[in-house]
Amino acid sequence: MAVVKPFAALRFTEKAGDISKNVCPPYDIISPAEREEYIKSSEYNIVNLELPIGENAYEKAGVTYIKQRADGILENDKTEGFYVYEEEFKVGSVTKKIKGIFARVKLCEFSENVVLPHEETLSKAKTDRFNLMSATFCNFSPIYSMYTDEKREISGRIDALTSGKPEIEFTAPDGVIQRLWKIEKGSDTDEIEKAFETKQLFIADGHHRYETALNFRKKLMDEGVIDSDDHPAGYVMMMLIDMENDGLVVFPTHRMVCGLKNFDLHSSLEKISEYFNVSEISKDEIESALDKNKDKKAYVLAAKPEKYYLIVLKDTESSRKEIDALNEGKSAAYKNLDVTVLHSLILEKLFGIDKENMARQINLKYTRSVSEACEKANSDDFNCAFILNATKVGEIKDVALSGEKMPQKSTYFYPKIITGLVMNDLTNK
């Protein structure tokens, strides 16, 4: 099944200075102001390469990358290995840890059922990543993937091998503690490689980058630049984490509706009440109400003026038939998703926002913040907002195994994997 290999990572050297000043979050969650702050922290911050901006941005990133290699700011390790990565963080008052390995993973088409996606992608993001990869021949950030390991065959071995002091440890600006160990290539890495041969990998975060890596490999093969998929460009860097890890956290992404003409709260609630039980709640009750109903299809509708309604799907034959009809040909796993019920039964059927509209974000915007969703719902620029519970990890697995993809913005894994600790040079064999 999965081909997982140790590698000699590209890393910042001592010449680059403090490693904590040279890393950044994933490129797609960095604001322009945050980007400037990272550059101020260090002239070598990876954001220069991972998120280039301005005219000829990709070409400039390529030039910068070559210069940093020549100046000894970035160098490949002399030896291969797996790089063990741990994040320690808080969710509310609870401290959690999540640990996995950076590795090279052989690229497989989704049809091979080895690497499985769960979410739809957008062409604009894939074009951006393709241009960057073409200019640098490097993976600066990993794809976040999961595997099943009920017997802890892999994760238990990793824990045993990293009981000592990490090579790198620091606290990022967001308060997440970052740790890194290296397991040198040898019998231990051989055993880990072998264990992965029976595994499927489920992409948690990085669908755009994975599809880009597939497209990049195809381009190189078509042009005769490489003659085998065993070339480094036939692999991609992943962070591999045990799906049963207690530290896995998925946050919800809330939906904000805008631009609907003649939107009326009263008539909308009447339509919704055909399929949902509706009860008015206070703003302070939003999160507790959703938590109490986390095993049901439950949402909070926020609208002007400071109105909040808990809506819970009625378990009736009528509602089940409607969801089936609206998602004809889809699996039970897909139909059972909170986002599926919301998108198909409310946004599409009742509000008239079709799938293309959602994909183009014409009448639908997204936020991870409950407070922002409430604020926008009470502004003149938005009609209302729907606040959701998080998608469960098991649901992600079930949808992926069904060969289907969730609607965009269905999952938000927290915390994000930092960029710049280890990188994958696609020219280094």
CSV table of N, CA, C and O in Angstrom, one decimal, residues 12 35 44-52 60-62 64-66 68 74 129 132 136 140 423:
chain,number,residue,atom,x,y,z
A,12,PHE,N,17.3,24.6,7.8
A,12,PHE,CA,18.0,25.9,8.1
A,12,PHE,C,19.3,25.5,8.9
A,12,PHE,O,19.2,24.6,9.8
A,35,ARG,N,2.5,38.4,7.5
A,35,ARG,CA,3.7,38.1,6.6
A,35,ARG,C,4.8,39.1,6.9
A,35,ARG,O,6.0,38.7,7.0
A,44,TYR,N,15.5,35.6,6.8
A,44,TYR,CA,15.5,34.3,6.1
A,44,TYR,C,14.2,33.5,6.4
A,44,TYR,O,14.1,32.3,6.0
A,45,ASN,N,13.2,34.2,7.0
A,45,ASN,CA,12.0,33.5,7.4
A,45,ASN,C,11.4,32.8,6.1
A,45,ASN,O,11.4,33.3,5.0
A,46,ILE,N,11.0,31.5,6.3
A,46,ILE,CA,10.5,30.7,5.2
A,46,ILE,C,9.3,31.3,4.5
A,46,ILE,O,9.0,30.9,3.3
A,47,VAL,N,8.7,32.3,5.1
A,47,VAL,CA,7.5,32.9,4.4
A,47,VAL,C,8.0,33.5,3.1
A,47,VAL,O,7.2,33.7,2.1
A,48,ASN,N,9.2,34.0,3.0
A,48,ASN,CA,9.8,34.5,1.7
A,48,ASN,C,9.7,33.5,0.6
A,48,ASN,O,9.4,33.9,-0.6
A,49,LEU,N,9.8,32.2,0.9
A,49,LEU,CA,9.8,31.2,-0.1
A,49,LEU,C,8.4,30.6,-0.3
A,49,LEU,O,8.0,30.3,-1.4
A,50,GLU,N,7.7,30.4,0.8
A,50,GLU,CA,6.4,29.7,0.8
A,50,GLU,C,5.3,30.6,0.4
A,50,GLU,O,4.3,30.1,-0.2
A,51,LEU,N,5.4,31.9,0.6
A,51,LEU,CA,4.4,32.8,0.3
A,51,LEU,C,4.9,34.1,-0.4
A,51,LEU,O,5.0,35.2,0.1
A,52,PRO,N,5.5,33.9,-1.7
A,52,PRO,CA,6.0,35.0,-2.4
A,52,PRO,C,4.9,35.9,-2.9
A,52,PRO,O,3.8,35.4,-3.2
A,60,LYS,N,11.1,35.2,-8.3
A,60,LYS,CA,11.9,35.7,-7.2
A,60,LYS,C,12.1,34.7,-6.1
A,60,LYS,O,13.2,34.6,-5.5
A,61,ALA,N,11.1,33.9,-5.8
A,61,ALA,CA,11.2,32.8,-4.8
A,61,ALA,C,12.3,31.8,-5.2
A,61,ALA,O,13.1,31.4,-4.4
A,62,GLY,N,12.3,31.5,-6.5
A,62,GLY,CA,13.3,30.6,-7.1
A,62,GLY,C,14.7,31.1,-6.9
A,62,GLY,O,15.7,30.4,-6.5
A,64,THR,N,15.7,33.5,-4.7
A,64,THR,CA,16.0,33.5,-3.3
A,64,THR,C,16.4,32.1,-2.8
A,64,THR,O,17.4,32.0,-2.0
A,65,TYR,N,15.7,31.1,-3.2
A,65,TYR,CA,16.0,29.8,-2.8
A,65,TYR,C,17.4,29.3,-3.2
A,65,TYR,O,18.2,28.8,-2.4
A,66,ILE,N,17.7,29.6,-4.5
A,66,ILE,CA,19.1,29.2,-5.0
A,66,ILE,C,20.2,30.0,-4.2
A,66,ILE,O,21.2,29.4,-3.8
A,68,GLN,N,20.0,31.1,-1.1
A,68,GLN,CA,20.1,30.6,0.3
A,68,GLN,C,20.8,29.3,0.3
A,68,GLN,O,21.5,29.0,1.3
A,74,LEU,N,20.4,27.2,3.8
A,74,LEU,CA,19.7,26.0,3.8
A,74,LEU,C,20.6,24.9,3.3
A,74,LEU,O,21.3,25.1,2.3
A,129,ARG,N,0.4,26.8,-6.2
A,129,ARG,CA,1.4,25.9,-5.7
A,129,ARG,C,2.2,25.3,-6.8
A,129,ARG,O,3.4,25.0,-6.6
A,132,LEU,N,4.9,27.7,-7.8
A,132,LEU,CA,6.0,27.7,-6.8
A,132,LEU,C,6.9,26.5,-6.9
A,132,LEU,O,8.1,26.6,-6.8
A,136,THR,N,11.0,26.3,-7.7
A,136,THR,CA,12.0,25.9,-6.6
A,136,THR,C,12.3,24.4,-6.5
A,136,THR,O,13.4,24.1,-5.9
A,140,PHE,N,8.2,23.0,0.7
A,140,PHE,CA,8.5,23.8,1.9
A,140,PHE,C,7.6,23.4,3.1
A,140,PHE,O,8.0,23.5,4.2
A,423,MET,N,12.3,20.5,5.2
A,423,MET,CA,11.8,20.7,3.8
A,423,MET,C,12.3,19.5,3.0
A,423,MET,O,13.2,18.8,3.3
